[in-house]
Tab-separated table of C-alpha atoms in Angstrom:
chain	number	residue	atom	x	y	z
A	1140	UNK	CA	11.083	-42.141	3.698
A	1141	UNK	CA	10.697	-38.156	5.089
A	1142	UNK	CA	9.147	-35.940	2.794
A	1143	UNK	CA	11.369	-32.602	0.642
A	1144	UNK	CA	9.968	-29.664	2.437
A	1145	UNK	CA	10.293	-27.043	-0.211
A	1146	UNK	CA	10.574	-23.374	0.639
A	1147	UNK	CA	8.520	-21.190	-1.284
A	1148	UNK	CA	10.351	-18.208	-2.952
A	1149	UNK	CA	9.729	-15.054	-1.424
A	1150	UNK	CA	7.328	-12.737	-3.845
A	1151	UNK	CA	10.516	-10.264	-3.179
A	1152	UNK	CA	12.304	-13.127	-6.008
A	1153	UNK	CA	9.339	-12.876	-8.582
A	1154	UNK	CA	9.296	-9.090	-8.272
A	1155	UNK	CA	9.515	-7.924	-12.255
A	1156	UNK	CA	10.895	-4.416	-13.405
A	1157	UNK	CA	9.064	-2.724	-16.591
A	1158	UNK	CA	10.261	-0.311	-18.820
A	1159	UNK	CA	6.799	1.857	-20.419
A	1160	UNK	CA	7.110	4.929	-22.644
A	1161	UNK	CA	4.342	6.808	-23.153
A	1162	UNK	CA	2.511	7.104	-26.139
A	1163	UNK	CA	2.114	9.842	-27.982
A	1164	UNK	CA	-0.235	12.289	-25.991
A	1165	UNK	CA	1.607	10.781	-23.478
A	1166	UNK	CA	-0.939	8.978	-22.457
A	1167	UNK	CA	0.301	5.565	-20.043
A	1168	UNK	CA	-1.419	2.346	-22.098
A	1169	UNK	CA	-3.277	1.071	-18.597
A	1170	UNK	CA	-4.083	2.547	-15.758
A	1171	UNK	CA	-2.707	2.366	-12.405
A	1172	UNK	CA	-6.160	1.674	-10.469
A	1173	UNK	CA	-6.942	0.913	-5.912
A	1174	UNK	CA	-4.784	3.238	-3.663
A	1175	UNK	CA	-4.107	4.156	-0.075
A	1176	UNK	CA	-7.952	5.531	-0.419
A	1177	UNK	CA	-9.053	1.642	-1.135
A	1178	UNK	CA	-6.905	-0.002	1.370
A	1179	UNK	CA	-5.593	-1.297	-2.228
A	1180	UNK	CA	-1.967	-1.828	-3.713
A	1181	UNK	CA	-1.837	-0.022	-6.509
A	1182	UNK	CA	-2.332	-2.534	-9.517
A	1183	UNK	CA	-2.089	-2.354	-12.853
A	1184	UNK	CA	-5.972	-1.781	-14.955
A	1185	UNK	CA	-6.423	-3.120	-18.398
A	1186	UNK	CA	-3.941	-3.243	-20.359
A	1187	UNK	CA	-3.820	-1.612	-24.063
A	1188	UNK	CA	-1.462	-2.034	-25.904
A	1189	UNK	CA	1.882	-4.406	-24.663
A	1190	UNK	CA	3.777	-2.571	-27.217
A	1191	UNK	CA	4.702	0.217	-24.825
A	1192	UNK	CA	6.905	-2.137	-22.604
A	1193	UNK	CA	10.291	-1.943	-23.908
A	1194	UNK	CA	12.422	-4.662	-22.063
A	1195	UNK	CA	11.186	-8.368	-22.045
A	1196	UNK	CA	8.272	-8.346	-19.567
A	1197	UNK	CA	5.360	-7.611	-20.270
A	1198	UNK	CA	3.265	-5.650	-18.083
A	1199	UNK	CA	-0.511	-7.924	-17.125
A	1200	UNK	CA	-4.039	-6.860	-15.640
A	1201	UNK	CA	-4.272	-6.812	-11.499
A	1202	UNK	CA	-0.119	-7.117	-11.283
A	1203	UNK	CA	0.747	-5.451	-8.143
A	1204	UNK	CA	2.730	-1.762	-8.356
A	1205	UNK	CA	5.512	-1.913	-6.081
A	1206	UNK	CA	7.751	1.089	-7.292
A	1207	UNK	CA	7.707	3.729	-10.238
A	1208	UNK	CA	10.653	5.436	-11.006
A	1209	UNK	CA	12.909	3.663	-7.998
A	1210	UNK	CA	9.547	5.171	-5.624
A	1211	UNK	CA	7.987	2.878	-3.521
A	1212	UNK	CA	4.352	3.465	-4.322
A	1213	UNK	CA	2.323	1.311	-1.560
A	1214	UNK	CA	0.297	3.056	0.919
A	1215	UNK	CA	0.078	6.274	-1.298
A	1216	UNK	CA	-3.063	7.308	-2.567
A	1217	UNK	CA	-3.916	7.469	-6.215
A	1218	UNK	CA	-3.198	11.364	-6.571
A	1219	UNK	CA	-0.380	10.905	-5.120
A	1220	UNK	CA	1.292	8.107	-7.483
A	1221	UNK	CA	-0.500	10.419	-9.810
A	1222	UNK	CA	1.634	13.047	-8.665
A	1223	UNK	CA	4.653	10.572	-8.945
A	1224	UNK	CA	4.085	9.442	-12.429
A	1225	UNK	CA	3.823	13.250	-13.499
A	1226	UNK	CA	7.623	13.524	-13.082
A	1227	UNK	CA	8.209	10.969	-15.271
A	1228	UNK	CA	7.406	12.792	-18.956
A	1229	UNK	CA	8.761	10.024	-21.426
A	1230	UNK	CA	9.465	6.784	-19.976
A	1231	UNK	CA	8.776	5.198	-16.883
A	1232	UNK	CA	10.159	2.124	-14.760
A	1233	UNK	CA	7.970	-0.232	-12.708
A	1234	UNK	CA	8.331	-2.552	-10.144
A	1235	UNK	CA	5.656	-5.118	-11.079
A	1236	UNK	CA	4.544	-8.553	-7.981
A	1237	UNK	CA	1.768	-11.245	-9.348
A	1238	UNK	CA	-0.471	-11.374	-6.318
A	1239	UNK	CA	-0.431	-14.109	-4.140
A	1240	UNK	CA	-1.240	-15.498	-1.105
A	1241	UNK	CA	1.074	-12.393	0.752
A	1242	UNK	CA	0.243	-10.040	-1.586
A	1243	UNK	CA	-2.898	-9.185	-2.811
A	1244	UNK	CA	-4.363	-5.817	-3.358
A	1245	UNK	CA	-5.652	-5.529	0.373
A	1246	UNK	CA	-3.349	-3.036	1.710
A	1247	UNK	CA	-5.206	-4.074	5.233
A	1248	UNK	CA	-3.932	-8.188	5.218
A	1249	UNK	CA	-0.584	-7.156	4.469
A	1250	UNK	CA	-0.519	-4.828	6.989
A	1251	UNK	CA	-1.895	-7.170	9.921
A	1252	UNK	CA	0.576	-9.572	9.204
A	1253	UNK	CA	3.929	-10.220	11.376
A	1254	UNK	CA	7.237	-10.335	9.896
A	1255	UNK	CA	10.289	-10.595	11.866
A	1256	UNK	CA	12.242	-7.639	12.501
A	1257	UNK	CA	15.107	-7.047	9.440
A	1258	UNK	CA	12.973	-9.147	7.028
A	1259	UNK	CA	12.522	-8.005	3.625
A	1260	UNK	CA	8.959	-7.723	4.399
A	1261	UNK	CA	8.859	-6.130	7.578
A	1262	UNK	CA	10.759	-2.919	6.171
A	1263	UNK	CA	8.138	-2.750	3.079
A	1264	UNK	CA	5.736	-2.602	5.674
A	1265	UNK	CA	7.623	-0.114	7.186
A	1266	UNK	CA	7.931	2.140	3.918
A	1267	UNK	CA	4.462	1.819	4.031
A	1268	UNK	CA	3.264	2.720	6.866
A	1269	UNK	CA	5.998	5.537	5.841
A	1270	UNK	CA	3.855	6.457	3.025
A	1271	UNK	CA	-0.177	6.388	4.716
A	1272	UNK	CA	0.691	8.217	7.792
A	1273	UNK	CA	1.351	11.404	5.540
A	1274	UNK	CA	-2.415	11.334	4.924
A	1275	UNK	CA	-3.021	9.618	8.055
A	1276	UNK	CA	-4.746	11.206	11.176
A	1277	UNK	CA	-4.947	8.354	13.760
A	1278	UNK	CA	-7.317	8.114	16.204
A	1279	UNK	CA	-8.063	6.910	19.753
A	1280	UNK	CA	-10.776	6.397	22.555
A	1281	UNK	CA	-8.904	8.487	25.300
A	1282	UNK	CA	-9.173	12.406	26.293
A	1283	UNK	CA	-7.041	15.030	24.612
A	1284	UNK	CA	-3.871	16.357	26.621
A	1285	UNK	CA	-3.151	19.286	26.691
A	1286	UNK	CA	-1.271	20.396	23.932
A	1287	UNK	CA	-2.935	18.650	21.481
A	1288	UNK	CA	-4.947	19.753	18.343
A	1289	UNK	CA	-7.668	17.795	17.718
A	1290	UNK	CA	-7.785	16.454	14.323
A	1291	UNK	CA	-4.123	17.187	13.609
A	1292	UNK	CA	-2.601	15.211	16.352
A	1293	UNK	CA	-5.099	13.241	16.208
A	1294	UNK	CA	-9.214	11.814	15.573
A	1295	UNK	CA	-10.676	11.533	19.623
A	1296	UNK	CA	-13.774	9.171	19.131
A	1297	UNK	CA	-16.066	8.046	21.932
A	1298	UNK	CA	-15.597	3.752	21.673
A	1299	UNK	CA	-18.142	3.186	20.876
A	1300	UNK	CA	-18.549	4.897	17.860
A	1301	UNK	CA	-14.587	3.297	17.346
A	1302	UNK	CA	-16.089	0.116	17.447
A	1303	UNK	CA	-18.737	0.579	14.938
A	1304	UNK	CA	-16.188	2.253	12.234
A	1305	UNK	CA	-13.716	-0.328	13.519
A	1306	UNK	CA	-16.734	-3.669	12.401
A	1307	UNK	CA	-17.711	-1.468	9.032
A	1308	UNK	CA	-14.120	-2.373	7.561
A	1309	UNK	CA	-13.410	2.095	8.048
A	1310	UNK	CA	-9.592	1.726	8.818
A	1311	UNK	CA	-5.992	0.678	7.991
A	1312	UNK	CA	-4.905	-0.790	11.492
A	1313	UNK	CA	-6.073	-1.116	14.828
A	1314	UNK	CA	-4.712	-2.284	17.708
A	1315	UNK	CA	-4.344	-1.876	21.501
A	1316	UNK	CA	-1.466	0.464	23.475
A	1317	UNK	CA	-0.253	-1.338	27.361
A	1318	UNK	CA	-3.104	-3.671	26.470
A	1319	UNK	CA	-5.992	-0.967	27.799
A	1320	UNK	CA	-8.766	-1.528	25.194
A	1321	UNK	CA	-9.429	2.277	26.245
A	1322	UNK	CA	-7.004	4.026	24.375
A	1323	UNK	CA	-7.381	1.984	20.730
A	1324	UNK	CA	-4.837	4.015	18.029
A	1325	UNK	CA	-5.854	3.032	14.191
A	1326	UNK	CA	-5.813	5.262	11.186
A	1327	UNK	CA	-7.776	6.518	8.480
A	1328	UNK	CA	-7.364	8.961	4.751
A	1329	UNK	CA	-7.600	12.355	5.175
């Protein structure tokens, strides 16, 4: 007898859209925690008032926040997420999902996964990286070129400093260029 192998449903199929209304003082019924500066997906904090959600789907603590009013907020800092929220004065449309094996609160975990080019996960990673690169400066161990400005184009650091920062988990992504370890590059939040 052969076993039937069930393919797990993709996380995007479990994403939920929730319409929220601000309270009388303009307050949301929960905080949105995390953010790129913590290398985390934005996520729902402690939910105070479930009545604020005006849809059949309710928000739960630790739900990952993927979009706010159609804007992908994963990869944004908490300050940038607050700015997106501030553009909505009364109602807010959230797209959320429960954390799982692929999507956890750890942004590094998701960005280090490999996906087929053109797949939903690959496209989502690209959107996240676009958001991250707005607030990051790449680091490299190579010497600056004539036209490059330190701190603007790259942070130029020693191999030893790079290795120490990498061991401490200070970077979101690391890699090599053309297989040469001395040209490692990575990103940190500025």
